[in-house]
PDB file of C-alpha atoms and ligand atoms in Angstrom:
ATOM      1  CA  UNK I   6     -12.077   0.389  -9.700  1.00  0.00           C
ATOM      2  CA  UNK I   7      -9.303  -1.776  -9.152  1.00  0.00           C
ATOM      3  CA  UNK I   8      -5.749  -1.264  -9.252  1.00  0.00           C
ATOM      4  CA  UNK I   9      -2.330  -3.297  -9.191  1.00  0.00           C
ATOM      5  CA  UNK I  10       0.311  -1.323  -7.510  1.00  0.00           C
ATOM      6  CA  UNK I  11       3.597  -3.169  -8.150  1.00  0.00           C
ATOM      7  CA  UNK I  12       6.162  -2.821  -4.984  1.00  0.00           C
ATOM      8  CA  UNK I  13       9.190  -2.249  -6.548  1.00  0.00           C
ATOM      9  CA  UNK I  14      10.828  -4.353  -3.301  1.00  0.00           C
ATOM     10  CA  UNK I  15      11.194  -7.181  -5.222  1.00  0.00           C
ATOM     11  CA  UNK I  16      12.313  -5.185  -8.382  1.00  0.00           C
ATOM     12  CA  UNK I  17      16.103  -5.250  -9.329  1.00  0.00           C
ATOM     13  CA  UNK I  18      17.442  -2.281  -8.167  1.00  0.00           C
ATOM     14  CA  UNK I  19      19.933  -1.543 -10.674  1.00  0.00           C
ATOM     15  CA  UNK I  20      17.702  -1.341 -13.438  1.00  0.00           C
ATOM     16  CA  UNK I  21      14.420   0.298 -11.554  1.00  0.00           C
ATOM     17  CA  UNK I  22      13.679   2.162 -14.186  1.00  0.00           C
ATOM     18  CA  UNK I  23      13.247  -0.118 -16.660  1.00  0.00           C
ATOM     19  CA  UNK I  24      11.492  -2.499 -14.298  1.00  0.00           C
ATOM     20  CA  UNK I  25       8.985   0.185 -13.541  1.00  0.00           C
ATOM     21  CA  UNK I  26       8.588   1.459 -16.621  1.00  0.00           C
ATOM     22  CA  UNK I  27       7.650  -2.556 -17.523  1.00  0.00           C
ATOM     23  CA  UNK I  28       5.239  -2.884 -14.864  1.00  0.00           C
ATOM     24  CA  UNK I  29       3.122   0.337 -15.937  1.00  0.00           C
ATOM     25  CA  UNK I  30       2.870  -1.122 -19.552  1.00  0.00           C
ATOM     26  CA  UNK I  31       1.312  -4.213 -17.829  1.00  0.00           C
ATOM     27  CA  UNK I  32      -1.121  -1.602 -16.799  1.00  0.00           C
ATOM     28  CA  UNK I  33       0.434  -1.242 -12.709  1.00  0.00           C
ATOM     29  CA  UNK I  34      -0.974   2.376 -11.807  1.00  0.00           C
ATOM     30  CA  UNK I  35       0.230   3.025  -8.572  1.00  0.00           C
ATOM     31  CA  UNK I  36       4.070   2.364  -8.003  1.00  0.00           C
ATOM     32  CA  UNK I  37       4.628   0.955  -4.325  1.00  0.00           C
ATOM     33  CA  UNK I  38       7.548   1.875  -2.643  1.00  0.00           C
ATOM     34  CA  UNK I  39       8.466   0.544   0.597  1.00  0.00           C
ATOM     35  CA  UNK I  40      10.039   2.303   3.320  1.00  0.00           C
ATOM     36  CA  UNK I  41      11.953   0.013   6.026  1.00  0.00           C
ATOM     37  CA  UNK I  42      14.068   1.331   9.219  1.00  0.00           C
ATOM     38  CA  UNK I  43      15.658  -1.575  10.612  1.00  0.00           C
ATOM     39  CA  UNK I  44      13.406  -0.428  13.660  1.00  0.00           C
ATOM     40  CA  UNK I  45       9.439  -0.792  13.385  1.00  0.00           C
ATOM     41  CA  UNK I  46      10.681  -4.125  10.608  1.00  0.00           C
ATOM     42  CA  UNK I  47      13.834  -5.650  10.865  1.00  0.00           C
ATOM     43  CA  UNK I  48      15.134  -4.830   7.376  1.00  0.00           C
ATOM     44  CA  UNK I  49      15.938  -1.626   5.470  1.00  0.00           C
ATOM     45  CA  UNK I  50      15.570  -0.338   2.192  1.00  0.00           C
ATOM     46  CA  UNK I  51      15.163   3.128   0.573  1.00  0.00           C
ATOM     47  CA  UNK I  52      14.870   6.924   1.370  1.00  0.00           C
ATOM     48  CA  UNK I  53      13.802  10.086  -0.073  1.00  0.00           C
ATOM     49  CA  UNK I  54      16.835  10.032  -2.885  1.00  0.00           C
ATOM     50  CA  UNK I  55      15.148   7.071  -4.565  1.00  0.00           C
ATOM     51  CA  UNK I  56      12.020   8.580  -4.750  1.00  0.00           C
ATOM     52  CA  UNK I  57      13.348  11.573  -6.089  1.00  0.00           C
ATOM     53  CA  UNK I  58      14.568   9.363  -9.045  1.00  0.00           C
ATOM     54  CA  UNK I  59      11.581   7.335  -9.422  1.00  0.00           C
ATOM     55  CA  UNK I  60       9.846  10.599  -9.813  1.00  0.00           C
ATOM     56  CA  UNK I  61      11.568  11.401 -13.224  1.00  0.00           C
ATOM     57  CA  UNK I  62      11.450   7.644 -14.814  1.00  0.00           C
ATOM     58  CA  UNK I  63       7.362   7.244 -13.986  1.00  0.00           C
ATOM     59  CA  UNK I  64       4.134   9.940 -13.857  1.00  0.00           C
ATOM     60  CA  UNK I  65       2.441   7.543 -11.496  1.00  0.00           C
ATOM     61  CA  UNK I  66       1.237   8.226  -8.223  1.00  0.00           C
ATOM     62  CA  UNK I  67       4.249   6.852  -5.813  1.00  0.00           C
ATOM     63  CA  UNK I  68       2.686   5.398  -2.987  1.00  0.00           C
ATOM     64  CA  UNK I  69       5.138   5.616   0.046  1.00  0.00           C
ATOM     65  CA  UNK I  70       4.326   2.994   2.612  1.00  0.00           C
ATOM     66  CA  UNK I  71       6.640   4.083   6.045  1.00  0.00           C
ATOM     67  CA  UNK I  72       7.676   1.376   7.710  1.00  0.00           C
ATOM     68  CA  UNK I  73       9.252   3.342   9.927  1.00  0.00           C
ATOM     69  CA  UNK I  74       9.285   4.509  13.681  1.00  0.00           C
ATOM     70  CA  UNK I  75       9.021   7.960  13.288  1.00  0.00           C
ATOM     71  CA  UNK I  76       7.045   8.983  10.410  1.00  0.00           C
ATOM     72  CA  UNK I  77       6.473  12.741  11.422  1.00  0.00           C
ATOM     73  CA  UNK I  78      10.245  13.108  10.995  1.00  0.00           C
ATOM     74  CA  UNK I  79      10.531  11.965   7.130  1.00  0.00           C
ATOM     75  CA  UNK I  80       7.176  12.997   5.987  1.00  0.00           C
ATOM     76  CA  UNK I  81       7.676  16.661   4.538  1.00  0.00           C
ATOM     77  CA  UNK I  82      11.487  14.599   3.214  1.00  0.00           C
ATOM     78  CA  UNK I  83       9.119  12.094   1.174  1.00  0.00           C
ATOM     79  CA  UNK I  84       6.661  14.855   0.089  1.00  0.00           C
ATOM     80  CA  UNK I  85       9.283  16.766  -0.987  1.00  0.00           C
ATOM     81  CA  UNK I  86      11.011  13.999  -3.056  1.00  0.00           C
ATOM     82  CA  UNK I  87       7.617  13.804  -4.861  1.00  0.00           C
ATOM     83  CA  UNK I  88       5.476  11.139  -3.108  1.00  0.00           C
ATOM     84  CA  UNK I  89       1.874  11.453  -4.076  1.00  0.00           C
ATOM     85  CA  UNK I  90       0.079   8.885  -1.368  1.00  0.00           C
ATOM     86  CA  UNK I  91       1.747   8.480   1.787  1.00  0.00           C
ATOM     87  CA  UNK I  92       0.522   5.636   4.442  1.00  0.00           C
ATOM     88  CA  UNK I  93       1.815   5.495   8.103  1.00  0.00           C
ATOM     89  CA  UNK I  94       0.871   2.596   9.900  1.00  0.00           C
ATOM     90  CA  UNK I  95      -1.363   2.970  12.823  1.00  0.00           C
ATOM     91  CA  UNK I  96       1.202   0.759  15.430  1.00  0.00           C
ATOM     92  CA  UNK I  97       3.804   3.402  15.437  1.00  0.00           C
ATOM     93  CA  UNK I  98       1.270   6.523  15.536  1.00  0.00           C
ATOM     94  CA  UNK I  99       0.645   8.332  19.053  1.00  0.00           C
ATOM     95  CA  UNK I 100      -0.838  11.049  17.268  1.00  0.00           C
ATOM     96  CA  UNK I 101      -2.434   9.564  13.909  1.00  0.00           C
ATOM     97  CA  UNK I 102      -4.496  12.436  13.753  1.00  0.00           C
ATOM     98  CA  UNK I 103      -1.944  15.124  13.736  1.00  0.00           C
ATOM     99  CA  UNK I 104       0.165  12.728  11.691  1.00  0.00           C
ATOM    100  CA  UNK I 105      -2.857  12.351   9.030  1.00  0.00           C
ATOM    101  CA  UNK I 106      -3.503  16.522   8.939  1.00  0.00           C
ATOM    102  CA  UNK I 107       0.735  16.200   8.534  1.00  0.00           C
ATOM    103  CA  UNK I 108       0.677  14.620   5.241  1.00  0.00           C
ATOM    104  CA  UNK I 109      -2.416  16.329   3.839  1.00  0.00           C
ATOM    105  CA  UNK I 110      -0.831  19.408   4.318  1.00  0.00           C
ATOM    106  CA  UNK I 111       1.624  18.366   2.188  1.00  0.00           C
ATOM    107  CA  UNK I 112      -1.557  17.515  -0.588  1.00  0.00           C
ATOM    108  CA  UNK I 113      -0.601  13.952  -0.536  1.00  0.00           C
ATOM    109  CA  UNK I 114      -3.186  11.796  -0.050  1.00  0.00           C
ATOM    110  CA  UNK I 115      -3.001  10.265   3.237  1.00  0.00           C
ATOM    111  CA  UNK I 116      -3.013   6.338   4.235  1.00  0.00           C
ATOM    112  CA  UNK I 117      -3.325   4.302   7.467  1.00  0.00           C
ATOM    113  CA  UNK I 118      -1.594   0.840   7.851  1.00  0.00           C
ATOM    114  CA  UNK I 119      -2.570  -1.917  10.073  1.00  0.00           C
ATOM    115  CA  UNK I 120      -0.184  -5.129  10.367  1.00  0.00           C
ATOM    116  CA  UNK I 121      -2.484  -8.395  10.760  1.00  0.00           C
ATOM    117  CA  UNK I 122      -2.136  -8.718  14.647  1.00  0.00           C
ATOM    118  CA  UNK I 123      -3.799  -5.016  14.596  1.00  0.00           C
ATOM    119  CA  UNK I 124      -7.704  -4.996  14.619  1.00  0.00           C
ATOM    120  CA  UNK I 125      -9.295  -2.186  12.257  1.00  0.00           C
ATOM    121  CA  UNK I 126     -11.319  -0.943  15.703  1.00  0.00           C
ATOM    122  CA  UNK I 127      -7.719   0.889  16.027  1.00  0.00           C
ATOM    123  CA  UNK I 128      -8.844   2.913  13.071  1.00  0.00           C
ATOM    124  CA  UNK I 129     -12.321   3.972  13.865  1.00  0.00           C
ATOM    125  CA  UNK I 130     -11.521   7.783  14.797  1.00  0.00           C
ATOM    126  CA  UNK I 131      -9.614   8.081  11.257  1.00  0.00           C
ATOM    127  CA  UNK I 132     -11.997   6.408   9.165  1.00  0.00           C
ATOM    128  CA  UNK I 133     -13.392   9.985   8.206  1.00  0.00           C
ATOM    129  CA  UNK I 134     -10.400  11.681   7.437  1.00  0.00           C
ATOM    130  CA  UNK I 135      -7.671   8.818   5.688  1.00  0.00           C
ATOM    131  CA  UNK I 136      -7.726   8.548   1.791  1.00  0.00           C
ATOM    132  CA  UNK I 137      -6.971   5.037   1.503  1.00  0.00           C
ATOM    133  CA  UNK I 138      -6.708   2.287   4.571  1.00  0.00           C
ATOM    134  CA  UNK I 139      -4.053  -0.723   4.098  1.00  0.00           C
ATOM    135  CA  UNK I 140      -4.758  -3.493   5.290  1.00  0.00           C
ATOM    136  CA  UNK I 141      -1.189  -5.407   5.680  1.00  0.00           C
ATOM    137  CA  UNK I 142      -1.761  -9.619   5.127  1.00  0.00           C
ATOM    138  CA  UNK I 143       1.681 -10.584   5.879  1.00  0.00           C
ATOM    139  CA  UNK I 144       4.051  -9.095   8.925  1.00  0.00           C
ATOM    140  CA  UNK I 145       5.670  -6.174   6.942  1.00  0.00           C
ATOM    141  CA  UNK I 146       9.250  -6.697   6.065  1.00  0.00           C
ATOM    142  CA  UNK I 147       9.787  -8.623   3.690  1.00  0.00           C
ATOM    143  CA  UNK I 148       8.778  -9.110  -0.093  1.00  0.00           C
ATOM    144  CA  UNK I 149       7.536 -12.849  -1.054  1.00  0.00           C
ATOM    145  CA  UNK I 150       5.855 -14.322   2.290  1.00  0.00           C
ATOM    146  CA  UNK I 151       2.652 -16.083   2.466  1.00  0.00           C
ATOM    147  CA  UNK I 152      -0.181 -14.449   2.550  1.00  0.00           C
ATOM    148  CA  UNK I 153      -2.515 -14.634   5.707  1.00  0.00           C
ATOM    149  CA  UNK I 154      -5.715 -15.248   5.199  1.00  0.00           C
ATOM    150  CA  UNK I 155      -6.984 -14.296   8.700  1.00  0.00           C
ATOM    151  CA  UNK I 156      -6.849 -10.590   7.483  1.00  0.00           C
ATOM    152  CA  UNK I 157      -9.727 -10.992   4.454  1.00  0.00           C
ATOM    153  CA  UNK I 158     -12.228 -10.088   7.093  1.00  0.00           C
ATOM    154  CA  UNK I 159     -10.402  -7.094   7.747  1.00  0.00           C
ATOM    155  CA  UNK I 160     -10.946  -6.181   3.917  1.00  0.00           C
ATOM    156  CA  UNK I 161     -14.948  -7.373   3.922  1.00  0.00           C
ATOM    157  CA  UNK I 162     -15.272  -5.529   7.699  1.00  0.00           C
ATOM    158  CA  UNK I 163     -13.838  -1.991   6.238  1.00  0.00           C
ATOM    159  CA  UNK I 164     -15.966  -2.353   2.835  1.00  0.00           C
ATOM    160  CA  UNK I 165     -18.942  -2.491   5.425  1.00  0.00           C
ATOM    161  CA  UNK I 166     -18.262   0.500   7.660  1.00  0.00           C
ATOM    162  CA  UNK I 167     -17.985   2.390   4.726  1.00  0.00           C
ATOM    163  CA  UNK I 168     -21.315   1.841   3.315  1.00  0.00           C
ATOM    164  CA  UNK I 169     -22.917   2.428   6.895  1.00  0.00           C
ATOM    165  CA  UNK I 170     -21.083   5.262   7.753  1.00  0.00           C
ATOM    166  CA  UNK I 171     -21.035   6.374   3.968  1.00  0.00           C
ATOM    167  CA  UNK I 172     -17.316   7.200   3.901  1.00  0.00           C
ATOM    168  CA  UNK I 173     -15.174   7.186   0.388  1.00  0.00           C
ATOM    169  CA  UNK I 174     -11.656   5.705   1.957  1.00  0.00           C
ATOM    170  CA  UNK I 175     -10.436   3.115  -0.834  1.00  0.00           C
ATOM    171  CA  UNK I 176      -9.231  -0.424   0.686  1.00  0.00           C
ATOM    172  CA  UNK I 177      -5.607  -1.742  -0.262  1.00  0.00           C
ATOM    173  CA  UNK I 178      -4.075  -4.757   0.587  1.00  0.00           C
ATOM    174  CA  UNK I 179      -0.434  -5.622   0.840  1.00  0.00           C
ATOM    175  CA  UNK I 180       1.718  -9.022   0.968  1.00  0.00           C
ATOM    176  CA  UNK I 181       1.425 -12.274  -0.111  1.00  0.00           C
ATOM    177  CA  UNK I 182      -1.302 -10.684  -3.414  1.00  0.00           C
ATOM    178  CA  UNK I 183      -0.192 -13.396  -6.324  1.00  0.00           C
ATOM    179  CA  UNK I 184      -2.581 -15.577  -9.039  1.00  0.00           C
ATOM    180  CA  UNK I 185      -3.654 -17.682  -6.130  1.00  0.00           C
ATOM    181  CA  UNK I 186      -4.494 -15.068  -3.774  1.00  0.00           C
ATOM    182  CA  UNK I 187      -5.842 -12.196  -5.672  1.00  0.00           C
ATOM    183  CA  UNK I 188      -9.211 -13.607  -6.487  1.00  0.00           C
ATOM    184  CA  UNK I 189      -9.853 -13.614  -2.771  1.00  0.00           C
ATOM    185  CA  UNK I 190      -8.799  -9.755  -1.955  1.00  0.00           C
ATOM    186  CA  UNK I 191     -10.883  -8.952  -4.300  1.00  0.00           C
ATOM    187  CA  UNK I 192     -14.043 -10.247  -2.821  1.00  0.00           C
ATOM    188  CA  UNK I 193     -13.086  -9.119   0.415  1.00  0.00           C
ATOM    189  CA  UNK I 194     -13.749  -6.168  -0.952  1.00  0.00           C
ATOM    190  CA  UNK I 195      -9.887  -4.607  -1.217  1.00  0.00           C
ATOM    191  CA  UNK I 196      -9.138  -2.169  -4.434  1.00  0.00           C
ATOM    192  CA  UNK I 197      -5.882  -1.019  -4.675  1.00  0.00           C
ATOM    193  CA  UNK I 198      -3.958  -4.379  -4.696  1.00  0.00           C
ATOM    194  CA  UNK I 199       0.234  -4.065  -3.929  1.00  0.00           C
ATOM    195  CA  UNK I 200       1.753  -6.676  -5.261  1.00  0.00           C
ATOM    196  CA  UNK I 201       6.274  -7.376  -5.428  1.00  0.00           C
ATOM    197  CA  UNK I 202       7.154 -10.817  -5.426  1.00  0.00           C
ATOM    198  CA  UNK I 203       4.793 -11.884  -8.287  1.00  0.00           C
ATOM    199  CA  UNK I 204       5.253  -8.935 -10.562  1.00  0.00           C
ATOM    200  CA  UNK I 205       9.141  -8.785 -10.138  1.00  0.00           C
ATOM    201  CA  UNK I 206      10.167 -12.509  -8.635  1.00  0.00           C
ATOM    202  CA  UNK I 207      10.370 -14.309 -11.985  1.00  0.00           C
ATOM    203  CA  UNK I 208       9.459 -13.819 -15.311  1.00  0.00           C
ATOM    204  CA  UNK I 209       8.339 -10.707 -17.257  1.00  0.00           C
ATOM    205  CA  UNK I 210       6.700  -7.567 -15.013  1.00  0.00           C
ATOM    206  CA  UNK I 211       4.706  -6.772 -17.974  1.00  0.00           C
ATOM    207  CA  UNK I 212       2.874  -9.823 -18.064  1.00  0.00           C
ATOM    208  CA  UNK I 213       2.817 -10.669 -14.467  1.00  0.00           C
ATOM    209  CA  UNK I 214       0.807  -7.442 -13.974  1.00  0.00           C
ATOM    210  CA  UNK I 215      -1.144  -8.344 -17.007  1.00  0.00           C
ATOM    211  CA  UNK I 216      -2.002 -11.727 -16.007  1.00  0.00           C
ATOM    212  CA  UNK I 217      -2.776 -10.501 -12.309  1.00  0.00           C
ATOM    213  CA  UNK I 218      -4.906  -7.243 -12.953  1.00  0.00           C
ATOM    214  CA  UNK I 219      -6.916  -9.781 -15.620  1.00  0.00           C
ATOM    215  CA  UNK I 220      -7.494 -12.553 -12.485  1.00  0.00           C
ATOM    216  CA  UNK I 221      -8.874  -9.399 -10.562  1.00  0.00           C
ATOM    217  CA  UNK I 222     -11.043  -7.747 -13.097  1.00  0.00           C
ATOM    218  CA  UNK I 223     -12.456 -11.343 -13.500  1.00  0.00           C
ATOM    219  CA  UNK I 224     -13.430 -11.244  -9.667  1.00  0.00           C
ATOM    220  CA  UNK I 225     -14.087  -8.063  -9.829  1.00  0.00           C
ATOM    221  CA  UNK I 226     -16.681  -8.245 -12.522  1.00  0.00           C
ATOM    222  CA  UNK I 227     -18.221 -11.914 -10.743  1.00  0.00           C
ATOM    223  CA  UNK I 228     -18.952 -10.348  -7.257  1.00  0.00           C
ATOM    224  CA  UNK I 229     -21.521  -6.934  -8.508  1.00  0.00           C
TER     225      UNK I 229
HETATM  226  C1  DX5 U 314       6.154  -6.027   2.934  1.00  0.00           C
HETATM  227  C2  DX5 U 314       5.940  -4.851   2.018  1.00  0.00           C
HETATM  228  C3  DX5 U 314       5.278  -5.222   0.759  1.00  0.00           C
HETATM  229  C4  DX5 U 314       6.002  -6.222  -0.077  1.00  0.00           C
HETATM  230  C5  DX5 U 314       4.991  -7.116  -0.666  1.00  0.00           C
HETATM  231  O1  DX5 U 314       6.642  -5.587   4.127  1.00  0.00           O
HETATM  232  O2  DX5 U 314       5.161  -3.854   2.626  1.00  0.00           O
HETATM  233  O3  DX5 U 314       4.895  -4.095  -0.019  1.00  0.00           O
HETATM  234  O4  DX5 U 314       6.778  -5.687  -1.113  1.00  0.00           O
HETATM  235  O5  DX5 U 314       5.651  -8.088  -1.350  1.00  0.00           O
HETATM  236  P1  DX5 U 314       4.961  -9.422  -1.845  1.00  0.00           P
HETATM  237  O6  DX5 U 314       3.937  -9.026  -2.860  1.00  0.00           O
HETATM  238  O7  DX5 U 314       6.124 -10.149  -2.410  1.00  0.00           O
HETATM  239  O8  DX5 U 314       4.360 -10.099  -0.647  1.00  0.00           O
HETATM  240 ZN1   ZN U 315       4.266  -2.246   1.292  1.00  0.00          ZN
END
């Protein structure tokens, strides 16, 4: 099944709510929230508070993407603040496994992230145990780049190991996902599709998500 999973990073801050609450009537089902350092990206956005607010305007999952050095140290913070998917990204990880098992036990479901320079062999000893795997196609952050296409084969790659080693991780993709782009996640074979710039850049959320989920159902439906 596929999903759009608006980042609110390109949302206007000062009226989230209403931004978010636009996005889900498009039919977004996942809310995106990025999490930025100033350390692992060079830029910085939210924390826990923020998600603790987003948790009372939306009964979406809230899908907490770390962009941050130290993930062990904020995971139980964003679990607490009511984060249902959590991702860590795989670059930052000297212990993915323990950090996986980390945010499981917090019954969040658990995510790996790989930026494109980052080859999904990296992820072969998690494949069994991670929920979802995100496969980043720009350098994380900032909302509104170009997408790469170098990292579809990533997507296609991942849909394949799963089938041969019959695992059930879904595939997300993140950066750069717009009208001219989505058609081609989707036949890579990604799912859960994050999109910011072209849900909350111009125009109205509602129908950007509309007119993007509709694109990917399209693809969706051409490819089986
Ligand atoms: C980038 C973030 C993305 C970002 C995507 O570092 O991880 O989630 O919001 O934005 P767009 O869709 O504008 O590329
Ligand atoms: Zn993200």
């Amino acid at each position: 099944m596929i999903e759009l999973a608006p980042s609110i990073l390109s949302a206007d801050f000062a009226r989230l709510g209403e931004q978010v609450r636009a996005a889900c009537e498009g039919g977004g089902s996942v809310i995106h929230v990025d999490i930025m350092d100033g350390h692992f990206v060079p830029n910085l956005t939210i924390g826990p508070p923020v998600v603790k607010s987003l948790r009372k305007v939306t009964e979406l999952p809230l899908d907490c993407h770390l962009m941050i050095e130290n993930p062990d140290e904020f995971i139980p913070a964003f679990a607490e603040a009511g984060a249902d998917w959590i991702s860590v990204h795989q670059e930052v990880c000297r212990h993915l496994n323990r950090t996986i098992y980390l945010i499981k036990s917090y019954d969040c479901l658990a995510g790996v992230v790989i930026n494109p320079a980052t080859p999904i062999e990296t992820l072969t000893e998690v494949l069994d145990i991670v929920d979802y795997v995100l496969v980043m196609s720009v350098n994380p952050g900032f909302g509104g780049q170009k997408f790469i296409p170098s990292t579809l084969h990533k997507m296609r790659r991942l849909a394949e190991i799963r089938n041969q080693r019959r695992l059930t991780y879904r595939i997300e993709v993140d950066g750069g996902v717009a009208p001219d782009t989505v058609t081609d996640v989707v036949r890579a074979g990604a799912e859960i599709l994050v999109a910011g710039n072209a849900v909350f850049g111009k125009g109205d959320p509602k129908k950007n998500v509309e007119a993007l989920l509709k694109a990917a159902t399209e693809a969706a439906l051409a490819k089986v």
